[in-house]
XYZ file of C-alpha atoms in Angstrom:
780
model
C 102.508 97.149 73.011
C 103.727 99.807 75.482
C 105.574 102.725 73.938
C 109.187 103.033 74.950
C 108.644 106.565 76.298
C 106.101 105.175 78.790
C 108.373 102.272 79.627
C 111.305 104.616 80.212
C 109.167 106.838 82.427
C 108.148 103.829 84.517
C 111.672 102.404 84.948
C 113.910 105.435 85.372
C 115.182 106.540 88.782
C 112.846 109.405 89.803
C 115.567 111.413 91.583
C 117.803 111.221 88.480
C 115.081 111.978 85.950
C 116.715 115.182 84.722
C 120.006 113.337 84.139
C 118.447 110.786 81.780
C 118.263 111.198 78.014
C 115.451 113.565 77.146
C 113.818 110.999 74.913
C 110.635 112.969 74.319
C 112.545 116.082 73.208
C 114.617 114.106 70.706
C 111.514 112.343 69.468
C 109.824 115.681 68.800
C 112.858 116.823 66.864
C 112.642 113.721 64.670
C 109.010 114.567 63.963
C 110.143 118.017 62.808
C 112.651 116.360 60.467
C 109.887 114.161 59.085
C 107.662 117.156 58.445
C 110.472 119.109 56.784
C 111.193 116.194 54.421
C 107.637 115.894 53.143
C 107.378 116.968 49.474
C 105.759 120.320 48.953
C 102.444 120.283 47.089
C 102.779 120.902 43.336
C 101.708 124.276 42.012
C 98.472 124.505 40.015
C 100.045 126.776 37.483
C 102.873 125.860 35.101
C 106.195 127.536 35.651
C 107.024 129.736 32.728
C 110.801 129.407 32.817
C 110.743 125.581 33.119
C 112.398 124.222 29.974
C 111.704 120.487 30.500
C 108.299 119.901 28.816
C 108.414 116.123 28.501
C 110.297 112.908 29.076
C 113.601 112.144 27.409
C 114.169 108.971 25.378
C 117.343 108.355 27.407
C 115.477 108.233 30.796
C 115.067 104.399 30.791
C 118.755 103.988 29.945
C 119.771 106.322 32.812
C 117.498 104.460 35.248
C 118.966 101.109 34.228
C 122.480 102.448 34.684
C 121.713 103.724 38.181
C 120.223 100.353 39.181
C 123.250 98.498 37.820
C 125.685 100.767 39.650
C 123.760 100.371 42.940
C 123.947 96.574 42.695
C 127.582 96.680 41.621
C 128.681 98.760 44.597
C 126.171 97.453 47.165
C 128.748 95.261 48.865
C 131.429 97.922 48.866
C 132.036 100.128 51.886
C 129.730 103.120 51.945
C 131.103 106.499 52.979
C 130.138 107.708 56.457
C 127.356 110.276 56.428
C 128.417 111.714 59.786
C 131.458 111.870 62.019
C 131.388 112.118 65.813
C 134.511 113.762 67.104
C 135.678 113.618 70.693
C 137.626 116.458 72.227
C 138.959 116.891 75.734
C 138.207 119.868 77.935
C 139.931 120.634 81.208
C 137.655 121.347 84.126
C 137.691 124.641 85.997
C 139.978 123.250 88.679
C 142.353 121.851 86.089
C 142.583 118.504 87.881
C 140.139 116.630 85.679
C 139.600 116.208 81.965
C 136.143 115.672 80.507
C 135.315 114.378 77.055
C 132.920 116.334 74.843
C 131.283 114.697 71.826
C 130.391 116.745 68.762
C 128.860 115.431 65.527
C 129.865 116.743 62.100
C 127.542 116.100 59.152
C 129.652 115.061 56.163
C 127.402 114.562 53.164
C 123.673 114.344 52.894
C 122.509 116.438 55.832
C 124.888 119.371 55.615
C 122.174 121.727 54.392
C 119.271 120.549 56.551
C 118.720 122.778 59.592
C 116.425 120.374 61.453
C 118.982 117.587 61.210
C 121.702 119.908 62.491
C 119.534 120.818 65.478
C 118.765 117.157 66.123
C 122.403 116.086 66.248
C 123.364 119.128 68.312
C 120.770 118.155 70.925
C 121.752 114.508 70.664
C 125.361 115.468 71.447
C 124.165 117.544 74.416
C 122.257 114.579 75.809
C 125.219 112.236 75.334
C 127.576 114.664 77.065
C 125.078 115.168 79.885
C 124.742 111.436 80.481
C 128.504 110.927 80.398
C 129.231 113.724 82.836
C 126.552 112.638 85.290
C 127.684 109.017 85.148
C 131.286 110.019 85.707
C 130.367 112.191 88.708
C 128.275 109.459 90.339
C 130.873 106.812 89.559
C 133.569 108.915 91.226
C 131.315 109.468 94.223
C 130.549 105.769 94.682
C 134.174 104.726 94.164
C 135.264 107.180 96.807
C 132.569 105.933 99.141
C 133.799 102.390 98.570
C 137.359 103.379 99.490
C 136.124 104.950 102.712
C 134.107 101.871 103.626
C 137.073 99.578 102.998
C 139.143 101.752 105.312
C 136.403 101.702 107.932
C 136.239 97.909 107.670
C 139.991 97.613 108.203
C 139.784 99.732 111.342
C 136.859 97.684 112.608
C 138.758 94.445 112.007
C 141.734 95.762 113.977
C 139.543 96.756 116.913
C 137.709 93.426 116.892
C 141.068 91.652 116.948
C 142.142 93.712 119.969
C 138.938 92.789 121.782
C 139.383 89.101 120.901
C 142.982 89.081 122.187
C 141.967 90.779 125.435
C 139.159 88.282 125.975
C 141.563 85.356 125.514
C 144.009 86.831 128.036
C 141.241 87.416 130.586
C 140.017 83.838 130.226
C 143.505 82.395 130.653
C 144.169 84.599 133.690
C 140.915 83.663 135.416
C 142.008 79.992 135.699
C 145.094 80.790 137.724
C 144.925 80.403 141.516
C 147.550 80.811 144.201
C 147.330 79.517 147.747
C 150.373 80.865 149.595
C 151.070 84.457 150.449
C 154.521 84.168 148.894
C 152.975 83.121 145.613
C 150.455 85.930 145.999
C 153.302 88.387 146.254
C 154.899 86.799 143.214
C 151.581 87.172 141.371
C 151.383 90.849 142.266
C 154.744 91.389 140.687
C 153.694 89.313 137.733
C 150.460 91.249 137.426
C 152.379 94.517 137.344
C 154.617 93.105 134.638
C 151.586 91.930 132.644
C 149.958 95.344 133.029
C 153.068 97.087 131.752
C 153.333 94.682 128.840
C 149.641 95.208 128.147
C 150.125 98.973 128.072
C 153.050 98.593 125.719
C 150.976 96.240 123.560
C 148.213 98.870 123.435
C 150.731 101.432 122.269
C 151.949 99.010 119.618
C 148.386 98.455 118.412
C 147.735 102.174 118.197
C 151.004 102.690 116.334
C 150.043 99.908 113.940
C 146.647 101.483 113.304
C 148.308 104.852 112.743
C 150.582 103.263 110.165
C 147.437 101.961 108.457
C 146.108 105.500 108.124
C 144.158 105.923 111.379
C 144.702 109.097 113.394
C 144.312 109.004 117.166
C 143.586 112.426 118.609
C 145.557 113.301 121.779
C 147.402 109.990 121.578
C 150.575 111.675 122.798
C 148.978 112.788 126.056
C 147.383 109.516 127.126
C 147.104 109.118 130.866
C 146.816 106.001 133.002
C 144.496 104.815 135.730
C 145.576 104.046 139.278
C 146.087 100.430 138.298
C 148.524 101.448 135.616
C 146.236 100.594 132.717
C 145.857 103.051 129.882
C 143.097 105.591 130.262
C 142.134 106.550 126.755
C 139.452 108.901 125.551
C 140.419 108.848 121.915
C 138.583 109.400 118.681
C 139.418 107.510 115.519
C 139.446 109.563 112.337
C 139.990 108.947 108.656
C 142.804 111.219 107.452
C 142.285 113.798 104.738
C 144.252 111.798 102.162
C 141.895 108.852 102.427
C 138.751 110.958 102.494
C 139.725 112.965 99.449
C 141.360 110.181 97.472
C 138.436 109.737 95.105
C 137.156 113.270 94.751
C 134.731 115.648 96.403
C 131.822 113.215 96.548
C 133.728 110.800 98.748
C 134.946 113.551 101.010
C 131.449 114.889 101.524
C 130.375 111.446 102.717
C 133.207 111.302 105.240
C 132.608 114.807 106.582
C 128.827 114.458 106.729
C 128.785 111.473 109.071
C 126.977 111.722 112.408
C 128.602 112.764 115.650
C 131.151 110.181 116.729
C 129.382 107.909 119.204
C 131.486 108.615 122.249
C 134.850 106.885 121.785
C 135.421 103.411 120.405
C 138.731 103.126 122.204
C 137.578 103.922 125.717
C 137.418 102.492 129.210
C 133.697 101.847 129.856
C 134.049 100.843 133.499
C 135.353 103.043 136.266
C 137.439 100.340 137.828
C 139.417 99.460 134.716
C 138.907 96.559 132.368
C 138.403 96.252 128.645
C 139.219 99.499 126.918
C 137.148 98.487 123.894
C 133.408 98.178 124.372
C 131.895 95.187 122.579
C 128.519 96.845 122.272
C 130.027 99.855 120.538
C 131.937 97.664 118.142
C 128.696 95.868 117.288
C 127.067 99.239 116.695
C 129.943 100.256 114.419
C 129.651 96.985 112.537
C 125.951 97.553 111.988
C 126.568 101.068 110.688
C 129.243 99.896 108.256
C 127.028 97.032 107.095
C 124.170 99.438 106.356
C 126.596 101.678 104.470
C 127.691 98.750 102.297
C 124.043 97.928 101.544
C 123.358 101.511 100.482
C 126.530 101.603 98.398
C 125.469 98.425 96.601
C 122.029 99.873 95.996
C 123.550 103.041 94.533
C 125.792 101.024 92.227
C 122.763 99.056 91.064
C 120.919 102.285 90.294
C 123.899 103.577 88.316
C 124.020 100.328 86.353
C 120.317 100.684 85.553
C 120.959 104.290 84.554
C 123.551 103.173 81.983
C 121.423 100.423 80.448
C 118.262 102.555 80.133
C 120.151 105.404 78.500
C 121.801 103.014 76.037
C 118.395 101.647 75.046
C 117.095 105.207 74.653
C 119.965 106.184 72.330
C 119.418 103.023 70.289
C 115.679 103.636 69.929
C 116.069 107.264 68.960
C 118.714 106.545 66.312
C 116.589 103.810 64.749
C 113.735 106.289 64.505
C 116.086 108.736 62.831
C 117.198 106.112 60.293
C 113.577 105.347 59.484
C 112.735 109.002 58.893
C 115.916 109.956 57.000
C 116.261 106.767 54.972
C 119.956 106.572 55.884
C 122.043 104.285 58.093
C 123.409 106.839 60.560
C 122.662 104.821 63.707
C 125.542 102.366 63.308
C 128.118 105.159 63.265
C 126.661 107.082 66.183
C 125.941 104.045 68.342
C 129.551 102.921 67.981
C 130.564 106.189 69.606
C 127.910 105.791 72.322
C 129.188 102.301 73.148
C 132.724 103.644 73.456
C 131.628 106.494 75.720
C 132.321 106.519 79.429
C 128.890 105.533 80.753
C 128.940 102.297 78.716
C 132.611 101.394 78.378
C 133.550 101.888 82.035
C 133.474 98.669 84.055
C 134.363 100.232 87.410
C 130.785 99.999 88.669
C 130.497 96.293 87.879
C 133.873 95.518 89.428
C 133.004 97.469 92.575
C 129.650 95.645 92.838
C 131.474 92.316 92.676
C 133.906 93.529 95.312
C 131.097 94.682 97.619
C 129.384 91.311 97.244
C 132.542 89.413 98.197
C 133.362 91.741 101.118
C 129.812 91.633 102.438
C 129.652 87.855 102.128
C 132.917 87.443 104.002
C 132.475 89.961 106.817
C 128.722 90.196 107.353
C 127.240 86.871 106.183
C 129.730 84.233 107.390
C 130.658 83.379 103.785
C 127.026 82.579 102.995
C 126.407 84.278 99.651
C 122.689 83.539 99.662
C 122.316 85.256 103.016
C 124.405 88.197 101.831
C 122.265 88.733 98.759
C 119.130 88.877 100.921
C 120.601 92.013 102.477
C 122.031 93.475 99.284
C 119.062 92.638 97.033
C 115.921 92.402 99.161
C 113.004 91.044 97.181
C 110.004 93.333 97.010
C 106.717 91.664 97.786
C 104.341 91.666 94.840
C 100.785 92.895 95.073
C 98.531 89.989 95.887
C 95.117 89.529 94.321
C 93.951 88.131 97.643
C 94.538 91.530 99.277
C 92.361 93.169 96.633
C 89.697 90.507 97.160
C 89.576 91.039 100.916
C 89.504 94.824 100.507
C 86.393 94.436 98.359
C 84.915 91.887 100.749
C 85.393 93.988 103.875
C 84.181 97.098 102.071
C 80.941 95.318 101.174
C 80.586 94.007 104.726
C 81.193 97.472 106.145
C 78.509 99.058 103.945
C 75.992 96.343 104.821
C 76.686 96.477 108.567
C 76.638 100.256 108.611
C 73.225 100.242 106.927
C 71.964 97.790 109.560
C 73.403 99.994 112.316
C 71.641 103.106 110.966
C 68.324 101.232 110.903
C 68.762 99.861 114.447
C 69.884 103.252 115.770
C 66.836 104.889 114.225
C 64.487 102.272 115.687
C 66.018 102.592 119.157
C 65.975 106.408 118.983
C 69.603 106.832 119.980
C 70.246 109.963 117.914
C 66.852 111.549 118.563
C 65.938 110.862 122.162
C 67.513 112.893 124.930
C 67.303 109.866 127.216
C 70.079 108.183 125.232
C 72.785 110.635 126.295
C 74.545 107.843 128.185
C 75.151 106.021 124.911
C 76.992 109.007 123.456
C 78.997 109.458 126.649
C 80.193 105.849 126.888
C 80.042 104.020 123.576
C 80.591 106.979 121.257
C 84.180 107.851 122.380
C 85.531 104.310 121.859
C 83.895 103.822 118.504
C 84.993 107.309 117.423
C 88.634 106.362 118.120
C 88.456 103.478 115.671
C 86.468 105.476 113.142
C 89.059 108.277 113.096
C 91.915 105.776 112.909
C 90.253 104.000 110.015
C 89.656 107.289 108.210
C 93.285 108.230 108.701
C 94.373 104.838 107.368
C 92.100 105.296 104.359
C 93.626 108.704 103.650
C 97.098 107.217 103.987
C 96.131 104.540 101.471
C 95.008 107.300 99.093
C 98.371 109.008 99.625
C 100.238 105.796 98.820
C 98.151 105.350 95.682
C 98.846 108.898 94.496
C 102.551 108.742 95.358
C 102.901 105.539 93.374
C 101.039 106.857 90.326
C 103.023 110.106 90.290
C 106.372 108.302 90.716
C 107.129 109.863 94.108
C 109.702 107.687 95.848
C 108.088 107.657 99.293
C 109.914 104.494 100.426
C 113.232 106.297 99.998
C 111.955 109.477 101.651
C 110.695 107.606 104.721
C 113.598 105.106 104.605
C 111.234 102.144 104.571
C 112.532 98.656 103.838
C 111.461 97.844 100.252
C 110.423 94.289 101.155
C 108.181 95.286 104.083
C 106.916 98.745 103.061
C 103.157 99.132 103.248
C 101.367 99.432 99.893
C 98.121 101.208 99.215
C 96.140 97.953 98.991
C 97.517 96.936 102.393
C 96.517 100.285 103.881
C 93.014 99.928 102.464
C 92.807 96.385 103.845
C 93.765 97.561 107.339
C 91.284 100.430 107.211
C 88.377 98.325 105.982
C 89.173 95.596 108.527
C 89.104 98.139 111.352
C 85.842 99.688 110.268
C 84.104 96.365 109.628
C 85.085 95.174 113.109
C 83.953 98.419 114.729
C 80.602 98.568 112.978
C 80.023 94.875 113.733
C 80.674 95.582 117.421
C 78.276 98.545 117.291
C 75.543 96.383 115.747
C 76.060 93.643 118.358
C 75.949 96.279 121.097
C 72.591 97.615 119.925
C 71.132 94.118 119.460
C 72.109 93.085 122.988
C 70.691 96.310 124.435
C 67.416 95.672 122.623
C 67.407 92.037 123.815
C 67.295 93.176 127.439
C 70.837 92.459 128.605
C 72.061 94.585 131.490
C 73.839 97.791 130.595
C 76.875 96.902 132.783
C 77.462 93.843 130.616
C 76.682 95.363 127.254
C 78.769 98.489 127.816
C 81.924 96.411 128.249
C 81.920 95.597 124.514
C 83.731 98.816 123.505
C 86.399 98.154 126.125
C 86.863 94.573 124.936
C 87.229 95.834 121.374
C 89.867 98.354 122.469
C 91.859 95.703 124.353
C 91.653 93.368 121.380
C 93.196 95.898 119.003
C 95.890 96.813 121.518
C 96.824 93.131 121.731
C 96.928 92.935 117.936
C 99.201 95.989 117.844
C 101.781 94.549 120.250
C 101.432 90.915 119.125
C 104.977 89.507 118.714
C 103.976 86.886 116.144
C 104.640 87.476 112.459
C 101.001 88.072 111.532
C 99.011 91.033 110.276
C 101.910 93.242 109.136
C 104.268 92.812 112.085
C 107.086 94.972 110.561
C 104.616 97.815 110.068
C 103.170 97.465 113.570
C 106.584 97.422 115.233
C 107.755 100.318 113.085
C 104.701 102.278 114.226
C 105.479 101.534 117.887
C 109.117 102.510 117.417
C 108.139 105.801 115.779
C 105.724 106.580 118.627
C 108.550 105.941 121.095
C 110.793 108.339 119.195
C 108.055 110.984 119.185
C 107.290 110.767 122.908
C 111.036 110.891 123.695
C 111.669 113.481 120.997
C 114.647 115.389 122.397
C 116.590 112.174 123.032
C 116.359 110.610 119.560
C 117.690 111.864 116.255
C 114.679 113.078 114.265
C 114.112 111.412 110.904
C 111.619 112.340 108.208
C 109.196 109.604 109.224
C 109.334 110.750 112.877
C 108.241 114.337 112.380
C 105.840 113.289 109.617
C 104.052 110.992 112.084
C 104.179 113.669 114.786
C 102.364 116.004 112.400
C 99.669 113.338 112.024
C 99.197 113.313 115.801
C 98.547 117.057 115.841
C 95.464 116.309 113.725
C 94.297 113.537 116.055
C 93.830 115.516 119.263
C 90.065 114.645 119.346
C 91.056 110.976 119.172
C 93.421 111.426 122.134
C 90.662 113.183 124.078
C 88.341 110.242 123.362
C 91.004 107.874 124.657
C 91.191 109.937 127.837
C 87.437 109.725 128.449
C 87.406 106.006 127.602
C 90.280 105.259 129.963
C 88.637 107.207 132.763
C 85.291 105.526 132.119
C 86.688 102.011 132.493
C 89.236 102.754 135.227
C 86.542 104.407 137.361
C 84.227 101.467 136.548
C 81.513 103.867 135.486
C 80.095 101.156 133.220
C 78.849 99.469 136.417
C 77.554 102.482 138.305
C 76.573 104.477 135.200
C 77.690 107.677 136.904
C 78.750 109.292 133.655
C 79.721 112.652 135.168
C 82.310 111.140 137.507
C 85.163 111.800 135.067
C 83.979 115.069 133.589
C 83.551 116.747 136.965
C 86.914 115.546 138.300
C 89.730 118.097 138.628
C 92.416 115.711 137.345
C 90.349 114.844 134.299
C 89.869 118.533 133.472
C 93.567 119.264 133.841
C 94.536 116.246 131.752
C 92.514 117.748 128.902
C 95.123 120.519 128.666
C 97.992 118.065 128.811
C 96.545 115.834 126.099
C 95.773 118.801 123.847
C 99.288 120.178 124.332
C 101.226 116.924 123.969
C 101.295 116.528 120.137
C 102.354 120.162 119.679
C 104.911 119.853 122.475
C 106.444 116.716 120.948
C 106.634 118.403 117.585
C 108.265 121.486 119.119
C 110.851 119.266 120.841
C 111.616 117.648 117.499
C 112.245 121.097 116.035
C 114.674 121.877 118.850
C 116.513 118.598 118.317
C 116.771 119.213 114.572
C 118.077 122.718 115.223
C 120.652 121.264 117.591
C 121.759 118.646 115.054
C 121.632 120.754 111.894
C 122.212 124.313 113.208
C 119.401 125.577 110.984
C 117.432 128.479 112.462
C 114.368 127.572 110.347
C 113.646 124.767 112.806
C 113.347 127.305 115.629
C 110.916 129.336 113.537
C 108.963 126.156 112.870
C 108.893 125.490 116.602
C 107.126 128.830 117.042
C 104.273 127.531 114.896
C 103.604 124.675 117.302
C 103.935 126.903 120.344
C 101.301 129.241 118.900
C 99.041 126.256 118.154
C 99.519 125.028 121.711
C 98.467 128.407 123.114
C 95.423 128.578 120.818
C 94.318 125.044 121.810
C 94.593 125.857 125.522
C 92.651 129.097 125.169
C 89.837 127.364 123.277
C 89.516 124.693 125.977
C 89.274 127.390 128.644
C 86.714 129.341 126.620
C 84.554 126.197 126.336
C 84.340 126.201 130.143
C 84.313 129.935 130.819
C 82.374 131.706 128.086
C 83.330 135.302 128.877
C 84.113 138.200 126.575
C 87.754 138.226 127.685
C 88.296 134.614 126.766
C 86.424 135.116 123.487
C 88.839 137.893 122.575
C 91.814 135.720 123.502
C 90.421 132.881 121.380
C 90.107 135.173 118.374
C 93.601 136.635 118.734
C 95.433 133.377 119.466
C 93.570 131.356 116.825
C 94.042 133.965 114.083
C 97.778 134.240 114.824
C 98.201 130.452 114.889
C 96.162 129.995 111.693
C 98.153 132.590 109.723
C 101.391 131.039 111.009
C 100.234 127.554 109.988
C 98.964 128.610 106.571
C 102.217 130.358 105.734
C 104.230 127.321 106.750
C 101.932 124.940 104.877
C 102.050 126.818 101.611
C 105.568 128.258 101.577
C 107.740 125.849 103.574
C 106.022 122.453 103.510
C 104.508 122.698 100.022
C 107.015 125.100 98.443
C 104.203 127.102 96.841
C 103.279 130.832 96.718
C 106.474 131.706 94.846
C 105.787 135.003 93.026
C 108.746 134.509 90.673
C 107.819 130.983 89.619
C 107.135 130.148 85.972
C 103.846 128.699 87.294
C 102.072 131.714 88.842
C 102.212 131.547 92.647
C 103.164 127.894 92.648
C 106.680 126.488 92.139
C 108.794 125.828 89.070
C 108.531 122.033 89.260
C 105.142 120.379 89.655
C 104.342 116.681 89.785
C 100.677 117.082 88.844
C 100.194 118.295 85.288
C 96.971 120.159 85.991
C 97.874 123.333 87.895
C 94.280 123.851 89.011
C 94.686 121.054 91.565
C 97.230 123.158 93.427
C 95.003 126.237 93.533
C 92.050 124.135 94.713
C 94.238 122.518 97.372
C 95.312 125.916 98.661
C 91.692 126.982 98.967
C 90.630 123.702 100.609
C 93.456 123.843 103.135
C 92.519 127.428 103.960
C 88.860 126.538 104.582
C 89.651 123.501 106.747
C 92.261 125.424 108.741
C 89.600 127.827 110.014
C 87.259 125.103 111.294
C 87.999 126.418 114.803
C 85.402 129.132 114.117
C 82.774 126.556 115.114
C 84.151 126.812 118.671
C 83.011 130.430 118.768
C 79.785 130.129 116.788
C 78.709 126.972 118.666
C 76.323 125.399 116.186
C 74.923 123.043 118.836
C 71.285 122.147 119.513
C 71.425 119.012 121.686
C 74.153 116.929 123.355
C 73.771 114.205 120.717
C 74.097 116.661 117.847
C 77.017 118.288 119.635
C 78.914 114.978 119.685
C 78.111 114.307 116.043
C 79.321 117.768 115.028
C 82.558 117.287 116.953
C 83.102 114.007 115.138
C 82.436 115.674 111.774
C 84.979 118.426 112.483
C 87.547 115.866 113.652
C 86.983 113.894 110.436
C 87.468 117.037 108.345
C 90.788 117.666 110.084
C 91.915 114.115 109.298
C 90.925 114.660 105.660
C 92.852 117.952 105.625
C 95.920 116.210 107.023
C 95.711 113.429 104.455
C 95.389 116.051 101.743
C 98.389 117.932 103.187
C 100.472 114.743 103.230
C 100.597 114.402 99.461
C 102.003 117.872 98.825
C 104.416 117.652 101.754
C 106.013 114.459 100.427
C 105.855 115.779 96.868
C 107.918 118.809 97.903
C 110.426 116.575 99.689
C 110.672 114.390 96.596
C 111.326 117.400 94.359
C 114.071 118.558 96.728
C 115.700 115.142 96.351
C 115.298 115.363 92.578
C 116.920 118.794 92.526
C 119.982 117.415 94.292
C 119.931 113.960 92.597
C 119.583 112.223 95.976
C 118.598 108.623 95.274
C 120.730 106.874 97.918
C 120.750 107.791 101.577
C 123.970 108.654 103.379
C 124.530 106.243 106.259
C 126.436 107.630 109.279
C 129.795 105.950 109.816
C 131.500 105.241 113.157
C 134.811 106.822 112.150
C 134.724 110.345 110.853
C 136.991 112.831 109.163
C 139.060 115.144 111.354
C 137.782 118.265 109.579
C 134.187 117.430 110.513
C 134.945 118.332 114.101
C 134.897 121.932 113.057
C-alpha cells in the first residue's frame, strides 16, 4: 500500500507545491507528540518522600465506579477538547477581508507544548490554503468575466460580417439595362452607402454601450466612395478589466500586441470593413483562452480535494496518537472554510462547458469535452517491447559491422579514404541524430521522475506530447536502420558490385527518412514530426515569429549540431555533383562555393539564435536578451576563426583562435551556470548553487558544473590537432561531435529545471493566452 505522502507528492500540481498542505511537516510534529507522550522509565531507586507504599482496599471499588460512570455517560454529549475560532482581518488595501483560523485548546492539551505547536502549524497551513485558493479563485473568475466580454464583442463583429455578406449577395443579383435605370441605381447606391455608414455608426454605438471602447471613433474619415474608413482598435474598459481584482486585470493588460485592427478596411478599393480571416483568428485565440481557463479551474478543484484529504489524514493520525476525538471538531471547520465551501469554481466550470459547447462545438458536448479534457495517451507495453527489440537488433548489427569493417580494412587501410569521404558523412548524420534523440529521451525520463512539468513549459499538447519511451523508440529505430544500411553496404562492396551503385545506398537512406519526416499520413508520430517542422520554420525565420520557449530551446540544440550540418553540406554536394559516379571526391572540397558555404553553415545556428534574442528584446523590452545575443555573436566569431585556422595554420590565426575561443567559452560558461541554470549564487543556502534544488544530492550539481566546463573546452583539439591519419581524423571529429551532443543533453535537464523552478516561484501552472481585444492601459 502506497503511503499517502508519496501519493500526494505524485498527484499535486508541481507549480503549486508550496501552496499545498505541508503534510510531511505536520506528520513530523505528530511524531514529536507521540514521543513526548511515552511514559518515562521508572527509577531504580525508591523515592523517599513517596507515602503510598501499597494498594488500597478501596481501589477495586473506585475502578468499578469509574467503569460504571463511563458507560452511563457514554451516549451523552462529550465536551469539546478544542475550539477553532475564526476572525476577520482587513487586507492592507482595506478593500478585502480575509478569514484567519486559530485553534484554542480547552481541556486536555492545554499544558502540552508539542500539541500547541502542532495546532499552531495546522492553523498556519489551513490559512495558507484558504488564502491561496481565494487568490486563484478571484483570478480565474476575473479571467472568465474578461472572456465572456471578449465573446460578446466577437459575436457582434461576426453578426456585422454576416449582415454585410447578405447585403452583398442580394445586391449582386440586381441588373439594369437602360441608362436611365443606371442613373437611378447610382442614386440608389449613394443612398445605400449613406445608410450603410449610418448603420456602421449605430453598430459602433451599440458596441460602446456594451462596454467596448473605439479609439479615435470621433475622427473617423471616409473613402472616396463615401464608405467609412476605419482604423480602430477595440479595447476592454478599465471597469471590466478590474471588476474581479488584480489577477484579472493583469491578464487583460498582458495580452499580445493587438493584431492590426479588427474593424478595418482590408482592401484599398473599399469593401468589407471586417476581415473574416482576422475574426477567425480572434475566435481561435478566445477558444484557446477558454480551454486554458477550464484547465486552471480543474487544477484548482484538484487542489481543494487533495488538501481536504491531507487534512483528514493528518487529523486521524493525531487522534490515534492522542487517544482523543479532535478530528471531528477540526474537520468541521475545514469543511466550512473557503477552499471547500466555495462553489464558484464548479459553477464557472459548468458555465465554461456550456459556453464552449454552444460557441465552439456546434452544441456537440462530446466534441467540446475533447478540447476541454483531452485524454492523455497511456504508455503502451508494445512501445517498450519494440524499444528492447530494436536495441537488441542494433547491438547485433553493430557487432557484425565492426567485424566486416575489420575484415575489409576500412579503418586501417589508407586506400579506403573514399569510404570515409562518401559514406561516413551520411551515416554520421543519422548517428548524431539518434544520439541526440537518446539524450532527449533521457531528459524526458529525468523530468518525469523529478516532477518537472516539461509539457507545460514547452506548451505541448498533453495527448500528443512525446514520452521518453517514444523518444527511445525513435532513436533505436534510426540507429537500427542506419547500421543495417551500413552492413548491407559493406556486404555489397565485398560481393563485387560497382561502387557507383553501392554508394547510392546512403543517399537512398537519407531520402527515405526525409519522406518519413514530411509524410502527411497519421503514422509514426505525425504531430511530433509536424511540430518539429513548424519549430524549424520559426527558427529559420526567427525575427518574423514570436519566440516561444520551445523555439529557442530547439535553436540551442542546433548550435550543438554544427558538425551534422557540415556533414549534410558534404553529402548534398556529393550527390548533386554526382561524385558517386565519377568518384572525384575532391570536387566539392576544392570548390570555392563549398568552402564559403562552410562559414555560412557554421554561422547559421548562432545567427538564428541571435535573431531570436533580438526579437525577444523587441517584444519584452528586456536588455538581458541583448546581452545573451552577444554570447552567440562571440561564438559565431570563434567558429569562423577556427575554420580559417584549419586552412591557414599561421601564428596570427592561432593567436586569434585562442583569444576568440577563450572569450566565447568564458561568456558561454557564465551564461550556462548563472543565467540558464541559476547556479553560482554565493548567497544561496546551498553553497554556490541556488536555494531551490530538484535533485536531493547536491554533488550532482557540482559534478555537472565540472563536466560542462570540460566539454566546453573541447575546441582545444582544434589547436593541438591529435590527428595521425585521415581515417582517425574523421573518427576523432565524430567523437568530439558526440561529446558536444552529450553536453547539450546534459545541459537540457538543468535548463528546464531552472525554468520549472521559476514557474514554481510564481505559481504559474496555466499559460496566459493572448486575447484579440486588449485593455487601453496596455498601450502604454
